[in-house]
C-alpha cells in the first residue's frame, strides 16, 4: 500500500482521527454485545438443554469466542481501517473473501440492530406497565419503534464518540442493576450459594451442553465491533486488540456468574427452562421493593438501545469503505462536513432496519418474537464473517512473515465452533418462522454474490480494490 498524506486535509472528507480513548473503544465492543439483554433472556433457554451445566456451556462458548478474537486481533495489531473484518479478510483471502465477509457483516449488523430495536420497544412497554401505564396498541409499538430507532440513528450521525459514550453509560447502568440483583439472589435467596448440583454437573449430558453452547455463542455476537474504529481510536494497534479480547473475556465471566446464580436462585421456584422472565420472577422471590422491577425493565431497555446504536456505527463504516471502493454507490463513501461521520451510509441503511421492525410490529408480531427471528438472521451473518476471517488469519501472518504457534489451534476452534452453531440451527430443518429466516439469509447472500459476479465481469478494476482501502490516504487523512 502506498501511503499518502495531505498537509491540509479537506474538512468533512474523512472520519475524525484519534477521537476515541481506549475505554470508549471497549465501550463500543461491550455495547454491541448487550450483555444485560443476554443475561435477562438467554440463561433460561440454555438451561432447557444444558441443565446444571449451563455455566459450562457459557465457559466453552467463551473459549470459542476468545479463539475468534485472537485471530481477529492479529489483524488489528497490524492494520487499522474503518472497514472492520471486511479489510482484514482481504489480507488473507483476497477480494472474494473480503466481499463475503463485508456482506455477511452488514447482514449481521442490520439484523442485530433491527431485532434489538424490537427488544427496546418490548421492555420499554414493560417499564410503562410497571409504573401503571399498560399500553396494548399496535400503532403505539410502531411509533415507539420509529422514535427509538430515530434516536439511535441520530446518535450515530452525531458522532462516534458521543454514541459510544451514551452506549457505555446505558450499559453500565443496566449491568449494575442486574448484577446487584444477582448478588442479592445468590446470597439472600432461597437457593444454595455453593450449588452441588451445578458443581457436579448433575444430570447434564455432553449433547445438552453442546446444544446450550449455541445460545451461549450467540450471546457474544458483535464482540469485535471495535475493529471498525481503526481511524477514530487513539493508538489503534494496541487499543483495538485489547478491546476485542478484554470485552470477550470480561463478558464471558459475567455470563458464567449470571448463569450459575440464576440456576441456583431459581431452583426453589420451579423449572428455569420454562420461565419467560426469570430476572423479574427472581426479583419478586427475593423481596426486591416494588420500584425495582420497572427500574430493571428500564435497564434492559437501555441495553437493547445500546445494541441498536453499536451495529449502526459498524455498518456505517463498512458501507462507507465499500462506497469509496466503488463496490457500492460512491455517494455512500462520503462523510458529514462537520461531524465527520459516514452519515450517508448510516442514513441509507439505518432507516431500513427501523422500517423492518416497525413493519413487523404493524403485522402484529410480539416484540420478543421479532428479537429472536431478526437477531437470528443477523447472527448467521456474523458467524460466516467470523469463520472467514479466522481462515484468513494464518495466510495473512505467513505473508507478514510472522510465526505465531497458537494461531492454528485458534483457527480450528473458531471455524469448527461457528460451523457447529450454524449446523445445530439448520439441522433438522427448522419449522416456521425460523425456516424463513434461514432462507432469507441464504437468498440475501446469493443476491450479493450475483452482484459480485457482475462487478467481476463488468468492472474488474473495482474487484481488485475490494477490501484494500486503509485509513492512511489523503481523503481520510
PDB file of N, CA and C in Angstrom, residues 191-267:
ATOM      1  N   UNK A 191     -31.948 -20.200  47.181  1.00  0.00           N
ATOM      2  CA  UNK A 191     -31.064 -21.184  46.564  1.00  0.00           C
ATOM      3  C   UNK A 191     -29.725 -21.275  47.277  1.00  0.00           C
ATOM      4  N   UNK A 192     -28.968 -22.351  47.038  1.00  0.00           N
ATOM      5  CA  UNK A 192     -27.673 -22.525  47.700  1.00  0.00           C
ATOM      6  C   UNK A 192     -26.590 -21.640  47.078  1.00  0.00           C
ATOM      7  N   UNK A 193     -25.679 -21.144  47.909  1.00  0.00           N
ATOM      8  CA  UNK A 193     -24.540 -20.386  47.391  1.00  0.00           C
ATOM      9  C   UNK A 193     -23.589 -21.328  46.669  1.00  0.00           C
ATOM     10  N   UNK A 194     -23.310 -22.466  47.308  1.00  0.00           N
ATOM     11  CA  UNK A 194     -22.488 -23.493  46.660  1.00  0.00           C
ATOM     12  C   UNK A 194     -23.431 -24.600  46.204  1.00  0.00           C
ATOM     13  N   UNK A 195     -23.787 -24.544  44.934  1.00  0.00           N
ATOM     14  CA  UNK A 195     -24.790 -25.450  44.388  1.00  0.00           C
ATOM     15  C   UNK A 195     -24.109 -26.735  43.921  1.00  0.00           C
ATOM     16  N   UNK A 196     -24.218 -27.793  44.722  1.00  0.00           N
ATOM     17  CA  UNK A 196     -23.536 -29.051  44.391  1.00  0.00           C
ATOM     18  C   UNK A 196     -24.051 -29.645  43.093  1.00  0.00           C
ATOM     19  N   UNK A 197     -25.323 -29.430  42.776  1.00  0.00           N
ATOM     20  CA  UNK A 197     -25.867 -29.961  41.524  1.00  0.00           C
ATOM     21  C   UNK A 197     -25.165 -29.356  40.312  1.00  0.00           C
ATOM     22  N   UNK A 198     -24.862 -28.073  40.384  1.00  0.00           N
ATOM     23  CA  UNK A 198     -24.153 -27.437  39.274  1.00  0.00           C
ATOM     24  C   UNK A 198     -22.674 -27.796  39.278  1.00  0.00           C
ATOM     25  N   UNK A 199     -22.075 -27.816  40.449  1.00  0.00           N
ATOM     26  CA  UNK A 199     -20.638 -28.077  40.536  1.00  0.00           C
ATOM     27  C   UNK A 199     -20.290 -29.504  40.115  1.00  0.00           C
ATOM     28  N   UNK A 200     -21.250 -30.431  40.274  1.00  0.00           N
ATOM     29  CA  UNK A 200     -21.018 -31.820  39.857  1.00  0.00           C
ATOM     30  C   UNK A 200     -21.664 -32.124  38.506  1.00  0.00           C
ATOM     31  N   UNK A 201     -22.278 -31.121  37.869  1.00  0.00           N
ATOM     32  CA  UNK A 201     -22.946 -31.272  36.567  1.00  0.00           C
ATOM     33  C   UNK A 201     -24.016 -32.358  36.615  1.00  0.00           C
ATOM     34  N   UNK A 202     -24.760 -32.380  37.701  1.00  0.00           N
ATOM     35  CA  UNK A 202     -25.763 -33.415  37.911  1.00  0.00           C
ATOM     36  C   UNK A 202     -26.799 -33.436  36.785  1.00  0.00           C
ATOM     37  N   UNK A 203     -26.949 -34.581  36.142  1.00  0.00           N
ATOM     38  CA  UNK A 203     -27.945 -34.762  35.101  1.00  0.00           C
ATOM     39  C   UNK A 203     -27.588 -34.201  33.751  1.00  0.00           C
ATOM     40  N   UNK A 204     -26.455 -33.563  33.627  1.00  0.00           N
ATOM     41  CA  UNK A 204     -26.069 -32.950  32.347  1.00  0.00           C
ATOM     42  C   UNK A 204     -25.510 -34.002  31.395  1.00  0.00           C
ATOM     43  N   UNK A 205     -25.661 -33.755  30.114  1.00  0.00           N
ATOM     44  CA  UNK A 205     -25.133 -34.633  29.073  1.00  0.00           C
ATOM     45  C   UNK A 205     -24.257 -33.835  28.118  1.00  0.00           C
ATOM     46  N   UNK A 206     -23.277 -34.488  27.483  1.00  0.00           N
ATOM     47  CA  UNK A 206     -22.440 -33.764  26.512  1.00  0.00           C
ATOM     48  C   UNK A 206     -23.259 -33.108  25.403  1.00  0.00           C
ATOM     49  N   UNK A 207     -24.292 -33.812  24.914  1.00  0.00           N
ATOM     50  CA  UNK A 207     -25.119 -33.240  23.853  1.00  0.00           C
ATOM     51  C   UNK A 207     -25.858 -32.005  24.350  1.00  0.00           C
ATOM     52  N   UNK A 208     -26.401 -32.077  25.569  1.00  0.00           N
ATOM     53  CA  UNK A 208     -27.112 -30.935  26.122  1.00  0.00           C
ATOM     54  C   UNK A 208     -26.203 -29.731  26.302  1.00  0.00           C
ATOM     55  N   UNK A 209     -24.982 -29.983  26.746  1.00  0.00           N
ATOM     56  CA  UNK A 209     -24.012 -28.899  26.913  1.00  0.00           C
ATOM     57  C   UNK A 209     -23.694 -28.271  25.561  1.00  0.00           C
ATOM     58  N   UNK A 210     -23.518 -29.123  24.548  1.00  0.00           N
ATOM     59  CA  UNK A 210     -23.197 -28.609  23.206  1.00  0.00           C
ATOM     60  C   UNK A 210     -24.345 -27.794  22.631  1.00  0.00           C
ATOM     61  N   UNK A 211     -25.575 -28.274  22.813  1.00  0.00           N
ATOM     62  CA  UNK A 211     -26.732 -27.510  22.332  1.00  0.00           C
ATOM     63  C   UNK A 211     -26.830 -26.185  23.078  1.00  0.00           C
ATOM     64  N   UNK A 212     -26.536 -26.208  24.380  1.00  0.00           N
ATOM     65  CA  UNK A 212     -26.555 -24.970  25.154  1.00  0.00           C
ATOM     66  C   UNK A 212     -25.526 -23.969  24.670  1.00  0.00           C
ATOM     67  N   UNK A 213     -24.431 -24.460  24.121  1.00  0.00           N
ATOM     68  CA  UNK A 213     -23.403 -23.561  23.598  1.00  0.00           C
ATOM     69  C   UNK A 213     -23.901 -22.711  22.443  1.00  0.00           C
ATOM     70  N   UNK A 214     -24.924 -23.194  21.740  1.00  0.00           N
ATOM     71  CA  UNK A 214     -25.447 -22.425  20.608  1.00  0.00           C
ATOM     72  C   UNK A 214     -25.905 -21.057  21.078  1.00  0.00           C
ATOM     73  N   UNK A 215     -26.826 -21.047  22.058  1.00  0.00           N
ATOM     74  CA  UNK A 215     -27.313 -19.765  22.579  1.00  0.00           C
ATOM     75  C   UNK A 215     -26.202 -18.995  23.270  1.00  0.00           C
ATOM     76  N   UNK A 216     -25.290 -19.704  23.917  1.00  0.00           N
ATOM     77  CA  UNK A 216     -24.199 -19.027  24.615  1.00  0.00           C
ATOM     78  C   UNK A 216     -23.309 -18.276  23.631  1.00  0.00           C
ATOM     79  N   UNK A 217     -22.965 -18.905  22.509  1.00  0.00           N
ATOM     80  CA  UNK A 217     -22.132 -18.245  21.498  1.00  0.00           C
ATOM     81  C   UNK A 217     -22.863 -17.060  20.888  1.00  0.00           C
ATOM     82  N   UNK A 218     -24.159 -17.229  20.662  1.00  0.00           N
ATOM     83  CA  UNK A 218     -24.931 -16.116  20.107  1.00  0.00           C
ATOM     84  C   UNK A 218     -24.897 -14.910  21.036  1.00  0.00           C
ATOM     85  N   UNK A 219     -24.705 -15.155  22.331  1.00  0.00           N
ATOM     86  CA  UNK A 219     -24.649 -14.054  23.286  1.00  0.00           C
ATOM     87  C   UNK A 219     -23.441 -13.156  23.122  1.00  0.00           C
ATOM     88  N   UNK A 220     -22.440 -13.592  22.349  1.00  0.00           N
ATOM     89  CA  UNK A 220     -21.230 -12.791  22.133  1.00  0.00           C
ATOM     90  C   UNK A 220     -21.242 -12.060  20.789  1.00  0.00           C
ATOM     91  N   UNK A 221     -22.265 -12.275  19.989  1.00  0.00           N
ATOM     92  CA  UNK A 221     -22.289 -11.703  18.639  1.00  0.00           C
ATOM     93  C   UNK A 221     -22.046 -10.201  18.687  1.00  0.00           C
ATOM     94  N   UNK A 222     -21.112  -9.740  17.870  1.00  0.00           N
ATOM     95  CA  UNK A 222     -20.789  -8.325  17.808  1.00  0.00           C
ATOM     96  C   UNK A 222     -19.643  -7.906  18.707  1.00  0.00           C
ATOM     97  N   UNK A 223     -18.980  -8.890  19.366  1.00  0.00           N
ATOM     98  CA  UNK A 223     -17.935  -8.533  20.318  1.00  0.00           C
ATOM     99  C   UNK A 223     -16.744  -7.847  19.656  1.00  0.00           C
ATOM    100  N   UNK A 224     -16.550  -8.045  18.361  1.00  0.00           N
ATOM    101  CA  UNK A 224     -15.386  -7.475  17.670  1.00  0.00           C
ATOM    102  C   UNK A 224     -15.689  -6.141  17.007  1.00  0.00           C
ATOM    103  N   UNK A 225     -16.813  -5.510  17.354  1.00  0.00           N
ATOM    104  CA  UNK A 225     -17.240  -4.302  16.640  1.00  0.00           C
ATOM    105  C   UNK A 225     -16.233  -3.171  16.722  1.00  0.00           C
ATOM    106  N   UNK A 226     -15.390  -3.164  17.732  1.00  0.00           N
ATOM    107  CA  UNK A 226     -14.413  -2.086  17.849  1.00  0.00           C
ATOM    108  C   UNK A 226     -13.393  -2.102  16.722  1.00  0.00           C
ATOM    109  N   UNK A 227     -13.295  -3.213  15.975  1.00  0.00           N
ATOM    110  CA  UNK A 227     -12.315  -3.264  14.894  1.00  0.00           C
ATOM    111  C   UNK A 227     -12.676  -2.346  13.735  1.00  0.00           C
ATOM    112  N   UNK A 228     -13.882  -1.777  13.735  1.00  0.00           N
ATOM    113  CA  UNK A 228     -14.267  -0.815  12.700  1.00  0.00           C
ATOM    114  C   UNK A 228     -13.805   0.595  13.038  1.00  0.00           C
ATOM    115  N   UNK A 229     -13.135   0.760  14.179  1.00  0.00           N
ATOM    116  CA  UNK A 229     -12.767   2.092  14.644  1.00  0.00           C
ATOM    117  C   UNK A 229     -11.283   2.359  14.433  1.00  0.00           C
ATOM    118  N   UNK A 230     -10.714   1.760  13.375  1.00  0.00           N
ATOM    119  CA  UNK A 230      -9.285   1.890  13.126  1.00  0.00           C
ATOM    120  C   UNK A 230      -8.826   3.316  12.972  1.00  0.00           C
ATOM    121  N   UNK A 231      -9.658   4.168  12.413  1.00  0.00           N
ATOM    122  CA  UNK A 231      -9.266   5.557  12.257  1.00  0.00           C
ATOM    123  C   UNK A 231      -9.532   6.368  13.522  1.00  0.00           C
ATOM    124  N   UNK A 232     -10.695   6.140  14.144  1.00  0.00           N
ATOM    125  CA  UNK A 232     -11.119   7.010  15.237  1.00  0.00           C
ATOM    126  C   UNK A 232     -10.445   6.710  16.573  1.00  0.00           C
ATOM    127  N   UNK A 233      -9.902   5.501  16.737  1.00  0.00           N
ATOM    128  CA  UNK A 233      -9.281   5.128  18.013  1.00  0.00           C
ATOM    129  C   UNK A 233      -7.885   5.730  18.142  1.00  0.00           C
ATOM    130  N   UNK A 234      -7.548   6.141  19.353  1.00  0.00           N
ATOM    131  CA  UNK A 234      -6.184   6.555  19.639  1.00  0.00           C
ATOM    132  C   UNK A 234      -5.327   5.297  19.798  1.00  0.00           C
ATOM    133  N   UNK A 235      -4.154   5.307  19.197  1.00  0.00           N
ATOM    134  CA  UNK A 235      -3.238   4.159  19.264  1.00  0.00           C
ATOM    135  C   UNK A 235      -3.984   2.864  18.930  1.00  0.00           C
ATOM    136  N   UNK A 236      -4.582   2.779  17.727  1.00  0.00           N
ATOM    137  CA  UNK A 236      -5.470   1.656  17.400  1.00  0.00           C
ATOM    138  C   UNK A 236      -4.811   0.286  17.441  1.00  0.00           C
ATOM    139  N   UNK A 237      -3.503   0.209  17.158  1.00  0.00           N
ATOM    140  CA  UNK A 237      -2.855  -1.103  17.112  1.00  0.00           C
ATOM    141  C   UNK A 237      -2.762  -1.759  18.487  1.00  0.00           C
ATOM    142  N   UNK A 238      -2.931  -0.977  19.538  1.00  0.00           N
ATOM    143  CA  UNK A 238      -2.996  -1.529  20.896  1.00  0.00           C
ATOM    144  C   UNK A 238      -4.415  -1.503  21.445  1.00  0.00           C
ATOM    145  N   UNK A 239      -5.118  -0.406  21.214  1.00  0.00           N
ATOM    146  CA  UNK A 239      -6.446  -0.224  21.817  1.00  0.00           C
ATOM    147  C   UNK A 239      -7.458  -1.235  21.291  1.00  0.00           C
ATOM    148  N   UNK A 240      -7.460  -1.492  19.976  1.00  0.00           N
ATOM    149  CA  UNK A 240      -8.484  -2.357  19.393  1.00  0.00           C
ATOM    150  C   UNK A 240      -8.271  -3.828  19.752  1.00  0.00           C
ATOM    151  N   UNK A 241      -7.056  -4.383  19.631  1.00  0.00           N
ATOM    152  CA  UNK A 241      -6.876  -5.775  20.064  1.00  0.00           C
ATOM    153  C   UNK A 241      -7.230  -5.978  21.534  1.00  0.00           C
ATOM    154  N   UNK A 242      -6.864  -5.024  22.386  1.00  0.00           N
ATOM    155  CA  UNK A 242      -7.198  -5.139  23.798  1.00  0.00           C
ATOM    156  C   UNK A 242      -8.709  -5.115  24.003  1.00  0.00           C
ATOM    157  N   UNK A 243      -9.384  -4.213  23.287  1.00  0.00           N
ATOM    158  CA  UNK A 243     -10.839  -4.117  23.432  1.00  0.00           C
ATOM    159  C   UNK A 243     -11.514  -5.418  23.023  1.00  0.00           C
ATOM    160  N   UNK A 244     -11.031  -6.032  21.949  1.00  0.00           N
ATOM    161  CA  UNK A 244     -11.618  -7.279  21.467  1.00  0.00           C
ATOM    162  C   UNK A 244     -11.475  -8.383  22.506  1.00  0.00           C
ATOM    163  N   UNK A 245     -10.270  -8.564  23.024  1.00  0.00           N
ATOM    164  CA  UNK A 245     -10.011  -9.658  23.949  1.00  0.00           C
ATOM    165  C   UNK A 245     -10.590  -9.380  25.339  1.00  0.00           C
ATOM    166  N   UNK A 246     -10.442  -8.161  25.822  1.00  0.00           N
ATOM    167  CA  UNK A 246     -10.941  -7.847  27.164  1.00  0.00           C
ATOM    168  C   UNK A 246     -12.451  -7.904  27.227  1.00  0.00           C
ATOM    169  N   UNK A 247     -13.109  -7.397  26.195  1.00  0.00           N
ATOM    170  CA  UNK A 247     -14.577  -7.419  26.212  1.00  0.00           C
ATOM    171  C   UNK A 247     -15.094  -8.851  26.188  1.00  0.00           C
ATOM    172  N   UNK A 248     -14.475  -9.708  25.373  1.00  0.00           N
ATOM    173  CA  UNK A 248     -14.909 -11.109  25.304  1.00  0.00           C
ATOM    174  C   UNK A 248     -14.671 -11.819  26.634  1.00  0.00           C
ATOM    175  N   UNK A 249     -13.494 -11.624  27.227  1.00  0.00           N
ATOM    176  CA  UNK A 249     -13.175 -12.288  28.487  1.00  0.00           C
ATOM    177  C   UNK A 249     -14.051 -11.761  29.620  1.00  0.00           C
ATOM    178  N   UNK A 250     -14.194 -10.449  29.698  1.00  0.00           N
ATOM    179  CA  UNK A 250     -14.981  -9.860  30.779  1.00  0.00           C
ATOM    180  C   UNK A 250     -16.442 -10.240  30.717  1.00  0.00           C
ATOM    181  N   UNK A 251     -17.011 -10.162  29.517  1.00  0.00           N
ATOM    182  CA  UNK A 251     -18.417 -10.522  29.349  1.00  0.00           C
ATOM    183  C   UNK A 251     -18.605 -12.020  29.580  1.00  0.00           C
ATOM    184  N   UNK A 252     -17.643 -12.834  29.161  1.00  0.00           N
ATOM    185  CA  UNK A 252     -17.737 -14.268  29.396  1.00  0.00           C
ATOM    186  C   UNK A 252     -17.809 -14.596  30.875  1.00  0.00           C
ATOM    187  N   UNK A 253     -16.962 -13.955  31.682  1.00  0.00           N
ATOM    188  CA  UNK A 253     -17.006 -14.166  33.137  1.00  0.00           C
ATOM    189  C   UNK A 253     -18.345 -13.723  33.720  1.00  0.00           C
ATOM    190  N   UNK A 254     -18.868 -12.603  33.217  1.00  0.00           N
ATOM    191  CA  UNK A 254     -20.169 -12.125  33.689  1.00  0.00           C
ATOM    192  C   UNK A 254     -21.269 -13.119  33.360  1.00  0.00           C
ATOM    193  N   UNK A 255     -21.230 -13.695  32.156  1.00  0.00           N
ATOM    194  CA  UNK A 255     -22.216 -14.697  31.759  1.00  0.00           C
ATOM    195  C   UNK A 255     -22.152 -15.932  32.654  1.00  0.00           C
ATOM    196  N   UNK A 256     -20.944 -16.390  32.943  1.00  0.00           N
ATOM    197  CA  UNK A 256     -20.787 -17.589  33.781  1.00  0.00           C
ATOM    198  C   UNK A 256     -21.382 -17.340  35.167  1.00  0.00           C
ATOM    199  N   UNK A 257     -21.077 -16.176  35.754  1.00  0.00           N
ATOM    200  CA  UNK A 257     -21.619 -15.829  37.063  1.00  0.00           C
ATOM    201  C   UNK A 257     -23.141 -15.724  37.012  1.00  0.00           C
ATOM    202  N   UNK A 258     -23.665 -15.042  36.001  1.00  0.00           N
ATOM    203  CA  UNK A 258     -25.113 -14.855  35.900  1.00  0.00           C
ATOM    204  C   UNK A 258     -25.833 -16.176  35.702  1.00  0.00           C
ATOM    205  N   UNK A 259     -25.237 -17.066  34.906  1.00  0.00           N
ATOM    206  CA  UNK A 259     -25.842 -18.370  34.666  1.00  0.00           C
ATOM    207  C   UNK A 259     -25.883 -19.193  35.951  1.00  0.00           C
ATOM    208  N   UNK A 260     -24.753 -19.262  36.635  1.00  0.00           N
ATOM    209  CA  UNK A 260     -24.685 -20.024  37.890  1.00  0.00           C
ATOM    210  C   UNK A 260     -25.696 -19.486  38.896  1.00  0.00           C
ATOM    211  N   UNK A 261     -25.758 -18.179  39.017  1.00  0.00           N
ATOM    212  CA  UNK A 261     -26.627 -17.556  40.016  1.00  0.00           C
ATOM    213  C   UNK A 261     -28.102 -17.757  39.705  1.00  0.00           C
ATOM    214  N   UNK A 262     -28.487 -17.596  38.441  1.00  0.00           N
ATOM    215  CA  UNK A 262     -29.895 -17.775  38.084  1.00  0.00           C
ATOM    216  C   UNK A 262     -30.333 -19.223  38.293  1.00  0.00           C
ATOM    217  N   UNK A 263     -29.497 -20.176  37.924  1.00  0.00           N
ATOM    218  CA  UNK A 263     -29.851 -21.581  38.112  1.00  0.00           C
ATOM    219  C   UNK A 263     -29.997 -21.900  39.598  1.00  0.00           C
ATOM    220  N   UNK A 264     -29.052 -21.430  40.402  1.00  0.00           N
ATOM    221  CA  UNK A 264     -29.114 -21.693  41.847  1.00  0.00           C
ATOM    222  C   UNK A 264     -30.303 -20.984  42.484  1.00  0.00           C
ATOM    223  N   UNK A 265     -30.516 -19.736  42.115  1.00  0.00           N
ATOM    224  CA  UNK A 265     -31.584 -18.959  42.719  1.00  0.00           C
ATOM    225  C   UNK A 265     -32.974 -19.410  42.320  1.00  0.00           C
ATOM    226  N   UNK A 266     -33.106 -19.933  41.114  1.00  0.00           N
ATOM    227  CA  UNK A 266     -34.427 -20.318  40.616  1.00  0.00           C
ATOM    228  C   UNK A 266     -34.832 -21.719  41.059  1.00  0.00           C
ATOM    229  N   UNK A 267     -33.920 -22.452  41.659  1.00  0.00           N
ATOM    230  CA  UNK A 267     -34.195 -23.855  41.984  1.00  0.00           C
ATOM    231  C   UNK A 267     -35.434 -24.010  42.864  1.00  0.00           C
TER     232      UNK A 267
END
